JSON list of C-alpha atoms in Angstrom, two decimals:
[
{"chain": "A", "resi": 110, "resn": "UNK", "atom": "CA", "xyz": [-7.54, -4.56, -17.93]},
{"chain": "A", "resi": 111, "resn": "UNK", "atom": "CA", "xyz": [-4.75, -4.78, -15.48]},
{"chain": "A", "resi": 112, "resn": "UNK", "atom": "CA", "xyz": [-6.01, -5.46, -12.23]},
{"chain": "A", "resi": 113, "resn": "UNK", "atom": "CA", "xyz": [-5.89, -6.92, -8.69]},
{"chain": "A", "resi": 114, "resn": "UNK", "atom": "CA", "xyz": [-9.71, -9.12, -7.54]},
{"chain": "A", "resi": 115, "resn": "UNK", "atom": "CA", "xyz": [-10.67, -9.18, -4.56]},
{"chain": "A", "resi": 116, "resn": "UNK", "atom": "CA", "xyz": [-13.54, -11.39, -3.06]},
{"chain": "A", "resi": 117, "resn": "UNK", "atom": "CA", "xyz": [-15.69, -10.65, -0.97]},
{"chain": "A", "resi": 118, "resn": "UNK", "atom": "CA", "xyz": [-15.44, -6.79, -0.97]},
{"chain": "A", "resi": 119, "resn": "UNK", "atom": "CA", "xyz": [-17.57, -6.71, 2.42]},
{"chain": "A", "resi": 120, "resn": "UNK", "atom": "CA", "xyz": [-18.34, -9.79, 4.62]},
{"chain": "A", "resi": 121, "resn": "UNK", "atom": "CA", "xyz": [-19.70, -10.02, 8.16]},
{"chain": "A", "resi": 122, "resn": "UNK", "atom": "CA", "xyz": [-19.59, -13.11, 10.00]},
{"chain": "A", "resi": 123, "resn": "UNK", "atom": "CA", "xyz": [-19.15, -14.50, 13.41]},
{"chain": "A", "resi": 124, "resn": "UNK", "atom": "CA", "xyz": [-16.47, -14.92, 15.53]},
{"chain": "A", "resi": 125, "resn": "UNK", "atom": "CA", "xyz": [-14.79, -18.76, 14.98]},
{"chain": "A", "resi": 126, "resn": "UNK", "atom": "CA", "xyz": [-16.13, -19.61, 11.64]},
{"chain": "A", "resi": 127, "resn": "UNK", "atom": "CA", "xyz": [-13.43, -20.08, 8.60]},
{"chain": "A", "resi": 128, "resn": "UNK", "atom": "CA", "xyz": [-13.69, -17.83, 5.63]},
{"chain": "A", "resi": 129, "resn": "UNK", "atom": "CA", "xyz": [-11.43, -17.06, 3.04]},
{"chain": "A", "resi": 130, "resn": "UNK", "atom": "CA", "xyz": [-10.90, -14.34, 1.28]},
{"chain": "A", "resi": 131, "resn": "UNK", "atom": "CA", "xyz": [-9.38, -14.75, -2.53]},
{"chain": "A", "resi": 132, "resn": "UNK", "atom": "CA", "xyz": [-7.13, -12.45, -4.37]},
{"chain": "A", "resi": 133, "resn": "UNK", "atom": "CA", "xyz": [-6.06, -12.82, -7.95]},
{"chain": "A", "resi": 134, "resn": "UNK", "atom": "CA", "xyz": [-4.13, -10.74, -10.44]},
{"chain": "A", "resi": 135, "resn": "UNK", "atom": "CA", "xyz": [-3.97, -11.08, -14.55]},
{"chain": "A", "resi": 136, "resn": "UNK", "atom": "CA", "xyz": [-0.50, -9.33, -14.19]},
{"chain": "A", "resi": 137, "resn": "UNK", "atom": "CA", "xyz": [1.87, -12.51, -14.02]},
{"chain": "A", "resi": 138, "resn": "UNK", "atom": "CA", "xyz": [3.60, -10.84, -10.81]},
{"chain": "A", "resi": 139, "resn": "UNK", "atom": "CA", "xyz": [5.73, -12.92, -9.23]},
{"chain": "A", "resi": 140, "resn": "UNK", "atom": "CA", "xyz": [5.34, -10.70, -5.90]},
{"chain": "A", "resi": 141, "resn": "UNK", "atom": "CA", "xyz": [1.64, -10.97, -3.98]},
{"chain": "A", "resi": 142, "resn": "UNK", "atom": "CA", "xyz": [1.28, -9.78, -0.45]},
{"chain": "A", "resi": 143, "resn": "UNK", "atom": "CA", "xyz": [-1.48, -9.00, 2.02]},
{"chain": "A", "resi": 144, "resn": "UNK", "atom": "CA", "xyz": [-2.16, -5.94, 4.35]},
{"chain": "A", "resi": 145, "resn": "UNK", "atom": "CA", "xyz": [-4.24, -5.24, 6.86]},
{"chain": "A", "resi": 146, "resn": "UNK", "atom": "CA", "xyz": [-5.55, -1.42, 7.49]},
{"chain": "A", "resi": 147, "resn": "UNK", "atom": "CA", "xyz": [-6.76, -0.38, 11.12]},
{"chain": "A", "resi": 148, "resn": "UNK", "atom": "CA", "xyz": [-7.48, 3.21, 12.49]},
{"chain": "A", "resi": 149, "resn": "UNK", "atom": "CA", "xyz": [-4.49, 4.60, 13.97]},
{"chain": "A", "resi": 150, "resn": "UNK", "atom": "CA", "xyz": [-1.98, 1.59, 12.47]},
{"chain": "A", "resi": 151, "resn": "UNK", "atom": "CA", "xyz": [-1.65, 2.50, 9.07]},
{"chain": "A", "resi": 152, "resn": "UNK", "atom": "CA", "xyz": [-1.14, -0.70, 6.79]},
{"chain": "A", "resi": 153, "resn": "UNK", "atom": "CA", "xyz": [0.77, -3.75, 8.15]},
{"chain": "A", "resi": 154, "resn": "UNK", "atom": "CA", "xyz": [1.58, -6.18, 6.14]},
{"chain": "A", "resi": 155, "resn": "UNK", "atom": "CA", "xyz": [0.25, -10.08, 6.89]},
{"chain": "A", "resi": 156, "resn": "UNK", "atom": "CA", "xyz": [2.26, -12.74, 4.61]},
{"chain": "A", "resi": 157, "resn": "UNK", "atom": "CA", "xyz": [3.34, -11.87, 1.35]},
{"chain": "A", "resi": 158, "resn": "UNK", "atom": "CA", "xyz": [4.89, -14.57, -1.13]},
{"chain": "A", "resi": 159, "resn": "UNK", "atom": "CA", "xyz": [7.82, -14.20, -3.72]},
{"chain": "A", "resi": 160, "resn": "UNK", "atom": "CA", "xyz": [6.61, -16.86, -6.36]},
{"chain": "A", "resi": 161, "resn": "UNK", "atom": "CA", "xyz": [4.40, -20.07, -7.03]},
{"chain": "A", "resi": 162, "resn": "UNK", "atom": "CA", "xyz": [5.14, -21.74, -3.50]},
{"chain": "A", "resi": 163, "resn": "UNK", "atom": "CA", "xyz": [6.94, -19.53, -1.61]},
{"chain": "A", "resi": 164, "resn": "UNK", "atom": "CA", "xyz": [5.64, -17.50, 1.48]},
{"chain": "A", "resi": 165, "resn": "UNK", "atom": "CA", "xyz": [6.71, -15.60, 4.29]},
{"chain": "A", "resi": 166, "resn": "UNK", "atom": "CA", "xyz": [5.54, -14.15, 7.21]},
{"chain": "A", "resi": 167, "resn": "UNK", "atom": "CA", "xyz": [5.03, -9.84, 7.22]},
{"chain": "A", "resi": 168, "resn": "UNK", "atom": "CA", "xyz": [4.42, -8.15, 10.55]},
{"chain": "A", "resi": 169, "resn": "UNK", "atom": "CA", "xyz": [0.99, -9.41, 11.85]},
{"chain": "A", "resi": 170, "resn": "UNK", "atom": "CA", "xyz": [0.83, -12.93, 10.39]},
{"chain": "A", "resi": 171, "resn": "UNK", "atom": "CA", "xyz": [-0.65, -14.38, 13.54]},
{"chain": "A", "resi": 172, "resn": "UNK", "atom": "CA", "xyz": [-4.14, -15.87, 13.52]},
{"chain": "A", "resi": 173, "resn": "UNK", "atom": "CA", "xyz": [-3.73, -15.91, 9.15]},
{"chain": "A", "resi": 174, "resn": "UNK", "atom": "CA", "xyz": [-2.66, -18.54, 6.68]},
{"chain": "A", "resi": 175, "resn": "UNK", "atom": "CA", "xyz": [-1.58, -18.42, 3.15]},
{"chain": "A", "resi": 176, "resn": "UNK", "atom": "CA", "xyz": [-1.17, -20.60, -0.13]},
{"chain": "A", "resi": 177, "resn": "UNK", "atom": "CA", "xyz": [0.47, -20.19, -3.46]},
{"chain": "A", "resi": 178, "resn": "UNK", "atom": "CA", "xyz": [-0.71, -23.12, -5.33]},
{"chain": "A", "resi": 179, "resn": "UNK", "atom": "CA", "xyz": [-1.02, -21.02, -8.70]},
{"chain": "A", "resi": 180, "resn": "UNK", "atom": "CA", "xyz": [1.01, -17.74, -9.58]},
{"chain": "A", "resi": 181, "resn": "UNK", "atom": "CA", "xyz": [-2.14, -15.49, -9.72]},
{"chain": "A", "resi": 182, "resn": "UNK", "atom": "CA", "xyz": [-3.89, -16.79, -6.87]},
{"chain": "A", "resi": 183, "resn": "UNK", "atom": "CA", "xyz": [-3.32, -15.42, -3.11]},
{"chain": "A", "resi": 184, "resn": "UNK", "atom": "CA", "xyz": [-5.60, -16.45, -1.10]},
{"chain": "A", "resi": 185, "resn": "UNK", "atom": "CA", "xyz": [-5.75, -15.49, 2.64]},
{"chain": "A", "resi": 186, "resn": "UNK", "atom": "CA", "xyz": [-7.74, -17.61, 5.30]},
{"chain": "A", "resi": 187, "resn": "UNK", "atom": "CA", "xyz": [-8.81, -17.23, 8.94]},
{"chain": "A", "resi": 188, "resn": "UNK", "atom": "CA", "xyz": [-9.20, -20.50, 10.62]},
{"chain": "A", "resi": 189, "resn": "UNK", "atom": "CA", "xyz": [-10.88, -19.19, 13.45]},
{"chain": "A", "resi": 190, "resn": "UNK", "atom": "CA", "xyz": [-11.43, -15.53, 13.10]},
{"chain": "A", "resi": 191, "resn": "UNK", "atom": "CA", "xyz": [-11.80, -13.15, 15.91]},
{"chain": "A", "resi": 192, "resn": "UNK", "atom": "CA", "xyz": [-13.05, -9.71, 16.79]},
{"chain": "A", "resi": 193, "resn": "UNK", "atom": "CA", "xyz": [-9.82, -8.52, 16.73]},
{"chain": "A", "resi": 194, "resn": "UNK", "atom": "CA", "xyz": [-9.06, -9.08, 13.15]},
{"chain": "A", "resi": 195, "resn": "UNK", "atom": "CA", "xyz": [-11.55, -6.84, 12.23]},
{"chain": "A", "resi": 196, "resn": "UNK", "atom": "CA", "xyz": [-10.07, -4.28, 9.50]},
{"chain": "A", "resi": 197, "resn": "UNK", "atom": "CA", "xyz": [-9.75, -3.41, 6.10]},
{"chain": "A", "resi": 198, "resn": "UNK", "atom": "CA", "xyz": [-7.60, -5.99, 4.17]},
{"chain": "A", "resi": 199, "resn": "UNK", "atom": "CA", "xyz": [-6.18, -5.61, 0.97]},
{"chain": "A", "resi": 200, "resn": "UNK", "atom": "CA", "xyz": [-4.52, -7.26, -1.21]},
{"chain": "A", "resi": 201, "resn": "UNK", "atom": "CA", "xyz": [-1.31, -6.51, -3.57]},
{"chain": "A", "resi": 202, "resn": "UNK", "atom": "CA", "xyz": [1.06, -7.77, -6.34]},
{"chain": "A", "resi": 203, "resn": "UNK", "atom": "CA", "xyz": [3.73, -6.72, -8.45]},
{"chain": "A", "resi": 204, "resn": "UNK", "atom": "CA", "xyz": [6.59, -7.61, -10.66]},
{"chain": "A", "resi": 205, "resn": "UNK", "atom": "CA", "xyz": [10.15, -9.16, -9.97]},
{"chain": "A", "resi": 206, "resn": "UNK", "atom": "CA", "xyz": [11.99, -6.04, -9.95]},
{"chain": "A", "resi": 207, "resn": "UNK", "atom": "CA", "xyz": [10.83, -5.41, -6.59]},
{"chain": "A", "resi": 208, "resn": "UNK", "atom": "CA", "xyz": [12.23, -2.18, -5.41]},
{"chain": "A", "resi": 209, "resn": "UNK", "atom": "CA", "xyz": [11.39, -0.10, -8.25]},
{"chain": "A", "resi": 210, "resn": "UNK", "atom": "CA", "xyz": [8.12, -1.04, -8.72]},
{"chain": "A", "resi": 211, "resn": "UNK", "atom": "CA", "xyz": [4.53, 0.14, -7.39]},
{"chain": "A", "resi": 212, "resn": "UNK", "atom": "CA", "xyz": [2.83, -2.98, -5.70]},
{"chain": "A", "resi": 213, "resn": "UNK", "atom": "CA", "xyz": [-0.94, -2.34, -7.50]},
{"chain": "A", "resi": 214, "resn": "UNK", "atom": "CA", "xyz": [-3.94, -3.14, -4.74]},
{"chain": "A", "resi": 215, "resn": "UNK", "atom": "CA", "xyz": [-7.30, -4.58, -4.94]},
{"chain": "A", "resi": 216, "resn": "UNK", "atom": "CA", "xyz": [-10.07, -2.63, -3.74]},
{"chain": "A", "resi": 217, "resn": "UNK", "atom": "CA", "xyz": [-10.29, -4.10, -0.38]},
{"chain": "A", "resi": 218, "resn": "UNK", "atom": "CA", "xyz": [-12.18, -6.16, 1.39]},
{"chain": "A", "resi": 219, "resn": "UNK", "atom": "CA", "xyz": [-13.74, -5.06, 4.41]},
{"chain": "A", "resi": 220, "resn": "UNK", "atom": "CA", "xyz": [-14.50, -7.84, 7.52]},
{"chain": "A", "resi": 221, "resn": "UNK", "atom": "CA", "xyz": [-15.89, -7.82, 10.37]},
{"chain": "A", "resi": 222, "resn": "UNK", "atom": "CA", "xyz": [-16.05, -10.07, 13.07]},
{"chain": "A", "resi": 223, "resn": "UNK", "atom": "CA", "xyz": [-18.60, -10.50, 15.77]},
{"chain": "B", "resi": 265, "resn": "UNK", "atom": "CA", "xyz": [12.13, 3.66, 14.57]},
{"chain": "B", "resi": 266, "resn": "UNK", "atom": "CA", "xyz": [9.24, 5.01, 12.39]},
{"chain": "B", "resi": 267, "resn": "UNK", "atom": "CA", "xyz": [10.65, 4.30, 8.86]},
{"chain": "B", "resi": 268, "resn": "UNK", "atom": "CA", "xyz": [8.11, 6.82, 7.20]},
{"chain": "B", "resi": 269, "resn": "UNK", "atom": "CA", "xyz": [6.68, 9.81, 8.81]},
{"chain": "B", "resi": 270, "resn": "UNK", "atom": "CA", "xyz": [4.09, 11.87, 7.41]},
{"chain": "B", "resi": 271, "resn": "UNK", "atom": "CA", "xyz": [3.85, 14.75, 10.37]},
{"chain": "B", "resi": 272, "resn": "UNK", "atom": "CA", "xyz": [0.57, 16.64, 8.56]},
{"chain": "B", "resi": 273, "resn": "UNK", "atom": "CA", "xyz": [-2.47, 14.82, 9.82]},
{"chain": "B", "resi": 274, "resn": "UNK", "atom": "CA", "xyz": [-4.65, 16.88, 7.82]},
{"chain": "B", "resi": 275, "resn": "UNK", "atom": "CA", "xyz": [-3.85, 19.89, 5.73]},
{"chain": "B", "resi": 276, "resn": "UNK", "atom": "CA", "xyz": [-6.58, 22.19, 3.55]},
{"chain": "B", "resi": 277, "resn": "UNK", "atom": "CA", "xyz": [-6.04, 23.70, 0.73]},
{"chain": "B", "resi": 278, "resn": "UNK", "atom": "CA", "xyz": [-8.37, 25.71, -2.69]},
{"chain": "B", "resi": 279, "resn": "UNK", "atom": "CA", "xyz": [-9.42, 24.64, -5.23]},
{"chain": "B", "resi": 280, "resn": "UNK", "atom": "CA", "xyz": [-7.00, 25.51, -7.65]},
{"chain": "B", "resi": 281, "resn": "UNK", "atom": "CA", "xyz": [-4.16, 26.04, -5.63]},
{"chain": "B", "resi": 282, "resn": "UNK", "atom": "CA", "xyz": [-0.68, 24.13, -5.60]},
{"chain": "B", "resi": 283, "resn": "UNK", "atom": "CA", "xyz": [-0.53, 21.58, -2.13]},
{"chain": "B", "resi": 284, "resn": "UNK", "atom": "CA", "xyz": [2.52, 20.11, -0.80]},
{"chain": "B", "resi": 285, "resn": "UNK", "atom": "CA", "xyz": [2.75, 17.05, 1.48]},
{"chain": "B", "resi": 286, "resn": "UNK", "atom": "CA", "xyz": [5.60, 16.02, 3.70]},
{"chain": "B", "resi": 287, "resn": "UNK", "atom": "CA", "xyz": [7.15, 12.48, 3.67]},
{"chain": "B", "resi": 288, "resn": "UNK", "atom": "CA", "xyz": [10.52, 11.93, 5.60]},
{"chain": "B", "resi": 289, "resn": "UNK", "atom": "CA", "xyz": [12.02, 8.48, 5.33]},
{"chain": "B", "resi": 290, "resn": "UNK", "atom": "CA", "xyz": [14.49, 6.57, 7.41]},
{"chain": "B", "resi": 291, "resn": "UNK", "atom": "CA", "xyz": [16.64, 3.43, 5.63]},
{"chain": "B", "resi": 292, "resn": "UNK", "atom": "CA", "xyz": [20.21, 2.03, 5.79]},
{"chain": "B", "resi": 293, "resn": "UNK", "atom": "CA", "xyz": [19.86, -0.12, 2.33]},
{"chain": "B", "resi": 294, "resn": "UNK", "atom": "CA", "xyz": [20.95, 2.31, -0.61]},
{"chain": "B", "resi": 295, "resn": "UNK", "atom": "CA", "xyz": [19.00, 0.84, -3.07]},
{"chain": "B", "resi": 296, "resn": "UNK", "atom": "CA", "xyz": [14.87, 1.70, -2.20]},
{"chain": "B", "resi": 297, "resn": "UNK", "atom": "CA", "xyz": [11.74, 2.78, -3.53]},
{"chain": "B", "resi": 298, "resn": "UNK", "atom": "CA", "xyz": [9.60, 6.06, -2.50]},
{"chain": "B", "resi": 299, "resn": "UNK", "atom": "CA", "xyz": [5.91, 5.78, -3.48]},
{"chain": "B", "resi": 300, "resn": "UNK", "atom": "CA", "xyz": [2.69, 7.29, -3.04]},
{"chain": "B", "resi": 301, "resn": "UNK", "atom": "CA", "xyz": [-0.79, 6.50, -2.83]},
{"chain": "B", "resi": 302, "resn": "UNK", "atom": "CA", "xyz": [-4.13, 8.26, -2.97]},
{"chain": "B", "resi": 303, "resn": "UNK", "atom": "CA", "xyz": [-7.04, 6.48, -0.65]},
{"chain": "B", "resi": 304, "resn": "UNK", "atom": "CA", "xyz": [-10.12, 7.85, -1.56]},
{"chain": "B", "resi": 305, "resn": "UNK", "atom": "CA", "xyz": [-13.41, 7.73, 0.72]},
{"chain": "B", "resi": 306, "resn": "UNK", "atom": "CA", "xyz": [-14.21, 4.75, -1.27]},
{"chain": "B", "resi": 307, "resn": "UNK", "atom": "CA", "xyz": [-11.42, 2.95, 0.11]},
{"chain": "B", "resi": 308, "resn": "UNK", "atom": "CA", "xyz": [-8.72, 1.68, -2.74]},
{"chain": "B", "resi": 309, "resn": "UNK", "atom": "CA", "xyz": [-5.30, 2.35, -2.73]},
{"chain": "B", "resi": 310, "resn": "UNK", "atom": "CA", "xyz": [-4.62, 4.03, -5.99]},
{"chain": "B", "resi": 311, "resn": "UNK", "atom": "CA", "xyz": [-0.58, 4.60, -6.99]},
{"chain": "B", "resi": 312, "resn": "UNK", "atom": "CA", "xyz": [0.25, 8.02, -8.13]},
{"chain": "B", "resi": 313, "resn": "UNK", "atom": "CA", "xyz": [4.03, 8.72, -8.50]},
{"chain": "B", "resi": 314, "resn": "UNK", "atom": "CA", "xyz": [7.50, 6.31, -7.53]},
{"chain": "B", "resi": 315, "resn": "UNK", "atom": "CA", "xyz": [10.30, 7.70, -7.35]},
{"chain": "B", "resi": 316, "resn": "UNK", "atom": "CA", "xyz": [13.88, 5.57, -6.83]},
{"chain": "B", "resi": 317, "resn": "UNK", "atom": "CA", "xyz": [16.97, 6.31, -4.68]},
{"chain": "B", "resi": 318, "resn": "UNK", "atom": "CA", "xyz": [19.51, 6.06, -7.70]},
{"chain": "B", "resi": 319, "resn": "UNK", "atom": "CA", "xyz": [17.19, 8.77, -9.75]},
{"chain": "B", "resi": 320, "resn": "UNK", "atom": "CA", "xyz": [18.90, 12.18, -10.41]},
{"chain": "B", "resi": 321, "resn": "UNK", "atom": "CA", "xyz": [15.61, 13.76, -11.41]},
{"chain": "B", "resi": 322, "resn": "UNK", "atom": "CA", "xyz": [12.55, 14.38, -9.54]},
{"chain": "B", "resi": 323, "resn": "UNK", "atom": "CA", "xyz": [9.47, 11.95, -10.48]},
{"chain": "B", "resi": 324, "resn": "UNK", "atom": "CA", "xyz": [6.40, 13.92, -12.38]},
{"chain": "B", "resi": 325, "resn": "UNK", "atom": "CA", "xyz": [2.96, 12.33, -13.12]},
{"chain": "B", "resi": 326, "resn": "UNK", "atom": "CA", "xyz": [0.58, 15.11, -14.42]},
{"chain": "B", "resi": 327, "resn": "UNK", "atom": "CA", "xyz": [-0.32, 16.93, -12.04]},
{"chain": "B", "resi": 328, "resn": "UNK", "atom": "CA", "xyz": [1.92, 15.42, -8.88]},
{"chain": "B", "resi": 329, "resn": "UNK", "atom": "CA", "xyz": [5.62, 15.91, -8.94]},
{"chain": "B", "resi": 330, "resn": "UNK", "atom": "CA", "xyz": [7.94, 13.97, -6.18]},
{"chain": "B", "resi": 331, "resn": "UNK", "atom": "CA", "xyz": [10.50, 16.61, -4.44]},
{"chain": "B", "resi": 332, "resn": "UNK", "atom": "CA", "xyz": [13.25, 14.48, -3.70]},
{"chain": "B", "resi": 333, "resn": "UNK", "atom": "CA", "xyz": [16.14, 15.04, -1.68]},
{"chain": "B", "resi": 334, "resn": "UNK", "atom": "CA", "xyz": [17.95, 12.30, -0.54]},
{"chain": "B", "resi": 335, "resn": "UNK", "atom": "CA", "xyz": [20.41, 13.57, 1.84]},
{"chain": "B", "resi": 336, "resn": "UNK", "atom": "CA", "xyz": [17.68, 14.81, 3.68]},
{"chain": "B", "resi": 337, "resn": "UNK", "atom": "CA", "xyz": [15.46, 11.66, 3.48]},
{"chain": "B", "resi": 338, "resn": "UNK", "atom": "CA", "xyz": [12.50, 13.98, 2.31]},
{"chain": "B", "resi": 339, "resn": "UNK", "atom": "CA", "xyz": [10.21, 12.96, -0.59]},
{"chain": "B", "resi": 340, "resn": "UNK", "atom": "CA", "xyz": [7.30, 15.04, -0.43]},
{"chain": "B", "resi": 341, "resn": "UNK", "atom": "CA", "xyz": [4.41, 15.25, -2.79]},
{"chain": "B", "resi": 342, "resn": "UNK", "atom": "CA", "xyz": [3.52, 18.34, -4.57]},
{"chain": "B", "resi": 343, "resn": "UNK", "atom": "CA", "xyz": [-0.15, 18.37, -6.38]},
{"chain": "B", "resi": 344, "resn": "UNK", "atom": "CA", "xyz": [-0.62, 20.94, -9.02]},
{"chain": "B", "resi": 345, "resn": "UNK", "atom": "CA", "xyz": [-3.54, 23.12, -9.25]},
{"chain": "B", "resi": 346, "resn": "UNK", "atom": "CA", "xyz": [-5.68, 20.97, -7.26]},
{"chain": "B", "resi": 347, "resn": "UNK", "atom": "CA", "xyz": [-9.29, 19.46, -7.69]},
{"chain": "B", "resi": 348, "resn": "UNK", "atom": "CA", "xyz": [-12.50, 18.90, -5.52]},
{"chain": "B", "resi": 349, "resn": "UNK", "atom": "CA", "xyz": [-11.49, 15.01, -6.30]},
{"chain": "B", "resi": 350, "resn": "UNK", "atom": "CA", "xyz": [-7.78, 15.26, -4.84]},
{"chain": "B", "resi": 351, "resn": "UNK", "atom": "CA", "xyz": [-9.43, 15.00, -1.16]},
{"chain": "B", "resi": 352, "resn": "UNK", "atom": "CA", "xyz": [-8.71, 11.91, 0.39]},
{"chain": "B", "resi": 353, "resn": "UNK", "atom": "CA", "xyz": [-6.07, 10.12, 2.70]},
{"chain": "B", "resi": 354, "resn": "UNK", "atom": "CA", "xyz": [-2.34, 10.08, 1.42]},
{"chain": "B", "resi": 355, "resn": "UNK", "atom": "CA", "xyz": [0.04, 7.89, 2.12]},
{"chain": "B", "resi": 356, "resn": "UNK", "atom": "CA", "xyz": [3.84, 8.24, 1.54]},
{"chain": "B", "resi": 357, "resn": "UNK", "atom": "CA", "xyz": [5.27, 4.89, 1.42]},
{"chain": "B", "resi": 358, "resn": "UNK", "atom": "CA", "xyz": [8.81, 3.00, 1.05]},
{"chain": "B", "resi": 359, "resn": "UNK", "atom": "CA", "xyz": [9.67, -0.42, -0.15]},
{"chain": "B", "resi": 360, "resn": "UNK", "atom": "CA", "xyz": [13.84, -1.11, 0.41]},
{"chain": "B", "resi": 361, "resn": "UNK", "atom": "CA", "xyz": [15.34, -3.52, -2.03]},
{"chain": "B", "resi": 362, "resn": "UNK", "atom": "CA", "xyz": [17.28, -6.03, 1.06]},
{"chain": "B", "resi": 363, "resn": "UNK", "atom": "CA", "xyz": [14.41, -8.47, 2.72]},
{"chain": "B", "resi": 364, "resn": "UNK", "atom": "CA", "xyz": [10.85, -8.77, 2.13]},
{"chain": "B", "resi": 365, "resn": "UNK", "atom": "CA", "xyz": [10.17, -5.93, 0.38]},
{"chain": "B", "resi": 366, "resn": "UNK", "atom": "CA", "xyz": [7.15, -5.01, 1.97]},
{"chain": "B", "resi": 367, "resn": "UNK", "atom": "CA", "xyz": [5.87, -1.70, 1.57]},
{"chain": "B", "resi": 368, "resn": "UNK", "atom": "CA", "xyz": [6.34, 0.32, 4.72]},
{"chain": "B", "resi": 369, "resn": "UNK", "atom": "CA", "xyz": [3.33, 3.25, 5.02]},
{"chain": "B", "resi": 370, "resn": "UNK", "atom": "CA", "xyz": [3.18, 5.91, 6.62]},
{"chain": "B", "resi": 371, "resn": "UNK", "atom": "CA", "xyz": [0.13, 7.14, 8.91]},
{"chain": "B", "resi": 372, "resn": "UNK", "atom": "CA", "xyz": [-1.06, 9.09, 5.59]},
{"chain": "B", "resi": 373, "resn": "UNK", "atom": "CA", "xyz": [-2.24, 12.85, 5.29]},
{"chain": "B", "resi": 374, "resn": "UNK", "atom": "CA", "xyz": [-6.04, 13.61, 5.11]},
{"chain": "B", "resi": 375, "resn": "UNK", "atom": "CA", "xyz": [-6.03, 16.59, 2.30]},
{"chain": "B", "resi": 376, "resn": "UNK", "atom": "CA", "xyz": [-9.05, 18.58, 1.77]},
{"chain": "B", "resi": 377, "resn": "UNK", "atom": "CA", "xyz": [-9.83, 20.81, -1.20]},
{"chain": "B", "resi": 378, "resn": "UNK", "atom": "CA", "xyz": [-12.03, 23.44, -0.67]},
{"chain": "B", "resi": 379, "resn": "UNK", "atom": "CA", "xyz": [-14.09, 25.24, -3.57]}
]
């Protein structure tokens, strides 16, 4: 099955210890990204990454970090999280030809911060 | 500029009944995507219908159909006879082919059907 993983899909921790969330697909897209979902913001997107080794920043990268070691892996990390990265996070992928098609999500992974 | 506006915050509708659901989009690259997304309670983002800037014909999946109309930068979503499981958030969304292709949301419609 065709799918996006996300892990964990609920985590509550403390306010300056490192966690990492992990996203994989079993789609071969080239095209990962991460968003974040808060009340009243709608989705923003956080880094996203072309290919194998290639990242960007999105809208709301700060306090975030990256990697693209393998082509299905995305993982995002917090160094030193804080309260106000609370939110809904998901991640996404999809194929080369970018415009024209859907990005597919994971189911989200829900954080909070204390 | 808001590049997608969805203007219904929340819109009702029976069981049964035809819903439509406004999306007006703002872009200067000709080549872009129109999408939209069902968010149940449950929280995933699940893709219902695309629809491109070069397509001539409105998009149809089932029971959602895209009404496109480019010069006016509307691409709203109709749902067909609709079900007690078509409430949740909505989100109209647009990906443009120049940059980094993120997908730009809008602030999403919360539809309720009612038996």
């Amino acid at each position: 099955e065709a799918q996006v993983t996300q892990n964990p899909r609920y985590l509550i921790t403390v306010t300056g210890k490192k966690l990492t969330v992990t996203c994989s697909q079993n789609m071969n897209h080239e095209y990962m990204s991460w968003y974040r979902q808060d009340p009243g913001l709608g989705l923003r997107q956080i880094y996203y990454s072309m290919n194998v080794e290639v990242t960007d920043k999105g809208d709301v990268p700060e306090g975030y970090k990256v990697s693209r070691k393998e082509k299905r892996n995305f993982p995002l990390i917090l160094e030193s999280p804080s309260p106000n990265q609370t939110s809904l996070y998901f991640c996404a992928s999809s194929s080369r030809d970018y415009s024209n098609q859907p990005q597919h999500f994971g189911d989200g992974t829900r954080l909070s911060i204390l | 500029a808001q590049k997608i506006t969805q203007t219904q915050p929340g819109m009702f509708v029976q069981e049964k009944e035809a819903v439509t659901l406004d999306c007006t989009y703002d872009t200067s690259d000709p080549s872009y995507g129109l999408f939209w997304y069902k968010q149940p309670s449950s929280g995933e983002m699940i893709f219902l219908i695309y629809q491109g800037s070069y397509d001539q014909q409105n998009a149809t999946e089932g029971r959602y159909s895209l009404n496109f109309q480019k010069a006016r930068k509307s691409a709203n979503l109709v749902i067909s006879a609709s079900q007690l499981g078509d409430s949740a958030m909505y989100f109209c969304a647009m990906r443009e082919r120049a940059g980094r292709r993120a997908l730009t949301f809008g602030s999403g419609t919360r539809l309720q059907v009612q038996p």
